[in-house]
Coordinates of C-alpha atoms and ligand atoms in Angstrom, one line a residue:
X1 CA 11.1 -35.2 54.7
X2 CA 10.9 -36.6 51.6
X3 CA 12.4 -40.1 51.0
X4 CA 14.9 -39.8 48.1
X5 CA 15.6 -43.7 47.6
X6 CA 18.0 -45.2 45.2
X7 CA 17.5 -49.2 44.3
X8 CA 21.1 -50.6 43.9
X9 CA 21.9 -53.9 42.4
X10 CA 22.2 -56.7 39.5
X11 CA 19.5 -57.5 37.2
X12 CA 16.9 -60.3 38.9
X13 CA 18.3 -58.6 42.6
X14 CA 14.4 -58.1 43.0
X15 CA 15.0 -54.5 43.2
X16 CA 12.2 -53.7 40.7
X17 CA 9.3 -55.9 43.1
X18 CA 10.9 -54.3 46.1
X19 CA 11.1 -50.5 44.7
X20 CA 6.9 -51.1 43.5
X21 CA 6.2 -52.3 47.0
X22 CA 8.1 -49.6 48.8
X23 CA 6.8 -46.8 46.4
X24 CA 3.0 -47.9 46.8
X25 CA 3.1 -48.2 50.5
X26 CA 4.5 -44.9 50.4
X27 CA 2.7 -43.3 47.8
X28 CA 5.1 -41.9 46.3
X29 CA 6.5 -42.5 42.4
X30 CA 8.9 -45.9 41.4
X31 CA 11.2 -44.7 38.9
X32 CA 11.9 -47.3 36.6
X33 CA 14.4 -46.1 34.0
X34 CA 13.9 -49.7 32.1
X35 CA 10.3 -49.7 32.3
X36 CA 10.5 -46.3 30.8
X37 CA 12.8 -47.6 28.0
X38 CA 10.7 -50.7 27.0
X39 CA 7.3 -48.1 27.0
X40 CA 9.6 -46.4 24.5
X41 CA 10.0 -48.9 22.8
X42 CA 6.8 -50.2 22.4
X43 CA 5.3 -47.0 21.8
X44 CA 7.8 -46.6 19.0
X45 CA 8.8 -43.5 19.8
X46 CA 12.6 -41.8 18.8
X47 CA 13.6 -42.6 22.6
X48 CA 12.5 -46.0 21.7
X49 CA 14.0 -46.0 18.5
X50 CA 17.2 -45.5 19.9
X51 CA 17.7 -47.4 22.5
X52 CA 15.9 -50.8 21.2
X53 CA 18.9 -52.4 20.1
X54 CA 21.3 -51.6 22.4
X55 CA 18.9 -53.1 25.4
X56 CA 18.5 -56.1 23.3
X57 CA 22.1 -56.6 23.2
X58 CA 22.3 -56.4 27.4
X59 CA 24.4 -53.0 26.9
X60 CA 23.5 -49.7 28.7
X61 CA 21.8 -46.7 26.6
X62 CA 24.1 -43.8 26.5
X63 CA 24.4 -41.5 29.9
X64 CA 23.1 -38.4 27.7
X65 CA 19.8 -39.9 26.6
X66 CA 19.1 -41.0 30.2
X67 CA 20.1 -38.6 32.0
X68 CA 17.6 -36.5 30.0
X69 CA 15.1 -38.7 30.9
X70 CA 15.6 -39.2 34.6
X71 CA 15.9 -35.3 34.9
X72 CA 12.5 -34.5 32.9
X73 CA 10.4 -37.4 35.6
X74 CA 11.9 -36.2 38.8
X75 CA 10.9 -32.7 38.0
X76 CA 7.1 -33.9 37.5
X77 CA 5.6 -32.2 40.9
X78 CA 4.4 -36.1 41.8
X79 CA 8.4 -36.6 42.6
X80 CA 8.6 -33.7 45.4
X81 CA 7.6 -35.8 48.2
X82 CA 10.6 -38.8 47.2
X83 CA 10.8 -41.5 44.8
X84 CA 12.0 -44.7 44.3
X85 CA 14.8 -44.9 41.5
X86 CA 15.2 -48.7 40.0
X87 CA 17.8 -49.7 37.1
X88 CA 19.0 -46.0 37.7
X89 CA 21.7 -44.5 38.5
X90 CA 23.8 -47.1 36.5
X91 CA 26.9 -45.3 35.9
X92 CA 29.5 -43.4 37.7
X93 CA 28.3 -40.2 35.5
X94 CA 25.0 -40.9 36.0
X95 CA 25.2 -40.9 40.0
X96 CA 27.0 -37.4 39.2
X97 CA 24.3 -36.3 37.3
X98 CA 21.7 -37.5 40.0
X99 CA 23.5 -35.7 43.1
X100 CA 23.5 -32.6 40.9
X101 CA 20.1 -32.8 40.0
X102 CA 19.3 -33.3 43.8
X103 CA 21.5 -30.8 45.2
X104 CA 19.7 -29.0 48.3
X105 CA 17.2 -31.3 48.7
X106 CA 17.3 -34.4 51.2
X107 CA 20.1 -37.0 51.0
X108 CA 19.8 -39.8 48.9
X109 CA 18.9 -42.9 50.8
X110 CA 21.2 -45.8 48.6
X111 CA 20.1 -49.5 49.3
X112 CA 22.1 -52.3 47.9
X113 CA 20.3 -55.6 47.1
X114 CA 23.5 -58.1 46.9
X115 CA 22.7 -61.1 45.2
X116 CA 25.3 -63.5 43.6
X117 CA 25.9 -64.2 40.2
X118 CA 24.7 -68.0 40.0
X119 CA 21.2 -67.2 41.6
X120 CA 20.8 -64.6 39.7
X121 CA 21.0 -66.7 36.1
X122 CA 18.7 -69.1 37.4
X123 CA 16.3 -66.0 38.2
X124 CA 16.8 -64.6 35.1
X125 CA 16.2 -67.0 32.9
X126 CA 13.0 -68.6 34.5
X127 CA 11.9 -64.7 35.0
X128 CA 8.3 -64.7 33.4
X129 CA 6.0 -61.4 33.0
X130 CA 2.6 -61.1 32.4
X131 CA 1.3 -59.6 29.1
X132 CA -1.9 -58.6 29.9
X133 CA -1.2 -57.1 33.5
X134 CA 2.8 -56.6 33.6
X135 CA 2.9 -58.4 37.0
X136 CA 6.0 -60.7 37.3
X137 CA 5.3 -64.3 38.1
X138 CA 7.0 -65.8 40.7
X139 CA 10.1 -67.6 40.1
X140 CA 10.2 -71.1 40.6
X141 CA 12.2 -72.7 42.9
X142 CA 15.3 -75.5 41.6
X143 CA 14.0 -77.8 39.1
X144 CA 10.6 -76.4 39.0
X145 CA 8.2 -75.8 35.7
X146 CA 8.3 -72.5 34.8
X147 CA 4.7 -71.4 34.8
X148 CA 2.8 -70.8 31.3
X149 CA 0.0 -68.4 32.7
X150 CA -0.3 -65.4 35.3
X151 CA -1.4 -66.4 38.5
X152 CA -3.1 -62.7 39.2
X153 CA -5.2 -62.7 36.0
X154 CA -4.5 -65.7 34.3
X155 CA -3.2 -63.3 31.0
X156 CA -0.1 -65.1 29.1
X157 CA 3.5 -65.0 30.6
X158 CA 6.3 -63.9 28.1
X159 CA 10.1 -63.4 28.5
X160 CA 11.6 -60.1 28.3
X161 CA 13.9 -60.1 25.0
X162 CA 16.8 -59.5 27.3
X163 CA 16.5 -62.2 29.5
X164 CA 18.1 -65.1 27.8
X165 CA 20.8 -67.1 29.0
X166 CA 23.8 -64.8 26.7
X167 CA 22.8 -62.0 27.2
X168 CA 21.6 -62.2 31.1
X169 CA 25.4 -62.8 31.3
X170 CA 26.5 -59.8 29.2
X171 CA 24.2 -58.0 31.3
X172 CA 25.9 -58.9 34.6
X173 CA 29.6 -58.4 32.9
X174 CA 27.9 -55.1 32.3
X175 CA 26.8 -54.1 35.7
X176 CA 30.2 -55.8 37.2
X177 CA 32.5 -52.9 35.5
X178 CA 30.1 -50.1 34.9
X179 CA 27.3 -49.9 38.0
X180 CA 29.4 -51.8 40.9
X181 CA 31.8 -49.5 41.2
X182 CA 28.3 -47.1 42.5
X183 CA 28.9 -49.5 45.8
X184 CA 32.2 -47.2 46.6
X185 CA 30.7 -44.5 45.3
X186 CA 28.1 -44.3 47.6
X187 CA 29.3 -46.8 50.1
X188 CA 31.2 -43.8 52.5
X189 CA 28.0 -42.2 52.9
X190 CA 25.8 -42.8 55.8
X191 CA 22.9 -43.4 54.3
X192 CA 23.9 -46.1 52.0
X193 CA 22.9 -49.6 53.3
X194 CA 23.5 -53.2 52.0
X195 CA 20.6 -55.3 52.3
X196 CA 20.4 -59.5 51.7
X197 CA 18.6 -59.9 48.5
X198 CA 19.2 -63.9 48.5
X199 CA 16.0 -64.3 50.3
X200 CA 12.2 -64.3 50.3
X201 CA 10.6 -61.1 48.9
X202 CA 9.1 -60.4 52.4
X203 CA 12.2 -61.1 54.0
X204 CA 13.9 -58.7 51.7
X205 CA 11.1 -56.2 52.5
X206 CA 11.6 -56.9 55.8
X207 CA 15.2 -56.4 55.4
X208 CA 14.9 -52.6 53.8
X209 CA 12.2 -51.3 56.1
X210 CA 14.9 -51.7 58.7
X211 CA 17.4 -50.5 56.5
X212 CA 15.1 -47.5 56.1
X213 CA 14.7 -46.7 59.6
X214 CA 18.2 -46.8 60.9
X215 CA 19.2 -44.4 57.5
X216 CA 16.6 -41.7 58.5
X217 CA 18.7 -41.8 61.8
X218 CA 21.2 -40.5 59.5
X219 CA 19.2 -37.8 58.0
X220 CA 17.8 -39.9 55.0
X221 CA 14.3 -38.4 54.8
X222 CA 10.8 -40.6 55.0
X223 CA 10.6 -42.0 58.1
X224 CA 7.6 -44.5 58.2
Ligands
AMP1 P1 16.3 -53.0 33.5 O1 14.8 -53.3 33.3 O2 16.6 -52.1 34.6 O3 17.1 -54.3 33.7 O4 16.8 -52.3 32.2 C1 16.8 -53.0 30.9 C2 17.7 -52.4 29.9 O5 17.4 -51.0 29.8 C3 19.2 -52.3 30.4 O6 19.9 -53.6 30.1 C4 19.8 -51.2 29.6 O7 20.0 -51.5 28.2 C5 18.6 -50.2 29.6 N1 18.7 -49.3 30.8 C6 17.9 -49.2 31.9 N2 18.3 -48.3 32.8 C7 19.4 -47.8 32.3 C8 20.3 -46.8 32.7 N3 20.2 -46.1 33.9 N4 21.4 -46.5 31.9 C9 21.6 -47.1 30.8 N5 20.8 -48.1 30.3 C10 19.7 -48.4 31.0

């Protein structure tokens, strides 16, 4: 069965470090619908065009556009055997749009990283990624230096344009009215599952493997 897995939760959750993790021990595709957007963006191309200013601002792109593009990547034959969506579905429409594309293939699986709002700030804004390799440096605990070069391959550490202190919170205003309400949407079906994301990454990891296994129970495909 394939494992149909849908990433829910704020920005700086650590939904995109768990959805890699999870997709490469699988081996099966992350879906990163922001990722996507900023490859746009930087490749200059119309999708890029388009939605550069809007994710600068902390707004969402419009449903249409990504919808398109979610559509066009799970079709790739790569995406038969599951994914992992991250930063997507982000709307009510767009988790209508997702069960329609998937309709007569395995359930979703929905986890929910819960994080609150004041840990997630401080995430945000000391959230550093590498240039050279895209690898996110780890954040530093309270009061710590935030660190200048990547510890993997030494390449410089940046800040993602959207990632400062006004718009992080526009951002989470953002997710509060338009993706949160995707916790009820989802929340009667029994696959979804809540996991602790105010924790170590392996804890968290720890966390959705067991998540994972109690939802294929439930007929949520991908057993390990
Ligand atoms: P992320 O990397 O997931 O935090 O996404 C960065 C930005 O890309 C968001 O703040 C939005 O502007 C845009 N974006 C990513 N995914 C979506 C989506 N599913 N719907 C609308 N906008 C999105």
């Amino acid at each position: 069965m394939a494992l149909n897995l849908v990433m829910l939760g704020p920005p700086g959750a650590g939904k995109g470090t768990q959805a890699k993790r999870l997709a490469q021990a699988r081996g099966i595709p992350h879906v990163s619908t922001g990722d996507m957007l900023r490859a746009a963006v930087a490749e200059g191309t119309e999708l890029g065009r388009r939605a550069q200013a809007v994710m600068a601002s902390g707004a969402l792109v419009g449903d249409d556009i990504i919808i398109g593009v979610v559509r066009e990547r799970l079709a790739k034959p790569d995406a038969a055997q599951g994914f992992v969506l991250d930063g997507f579905p982000r709307t009510v429409p767009q988790a209508e749009a997702l069960d329609a594309v998937l309709a007569g293939k395995d359930p979703i699986v929905v986890v929910e990283v819960a994080v609150e709002d004041e840990e997630l700030v401080r995430r945000l804004t000391s959230r550093r990624v590498c240039s050279a390799c895209g690898a996110n440096a780890e954040v530093p605990g309270p009061g710590e230096k935030v660190p200048e070069r990547c510890a993997r391959c030494g390449g410089t550490l940046t800040q993602r344009a959207d990632d400062r202190e006004e718009v992080i919170r526009e951002r989470l205003r953002v997710y509060a009215r338009e993706t949160r309400p995707l916790v009820e949407y989802y929340g009667g079906r029994p696959t979804f599952r809540r996991v602790n994301g105010a924790q170590a990454p392996d804890g968290v990891a720890r966390e959705i493997e067991a998540a994972l296994a109690s939802a294929a129970s439930q007929g949520g495909g991908g057993a390990a």
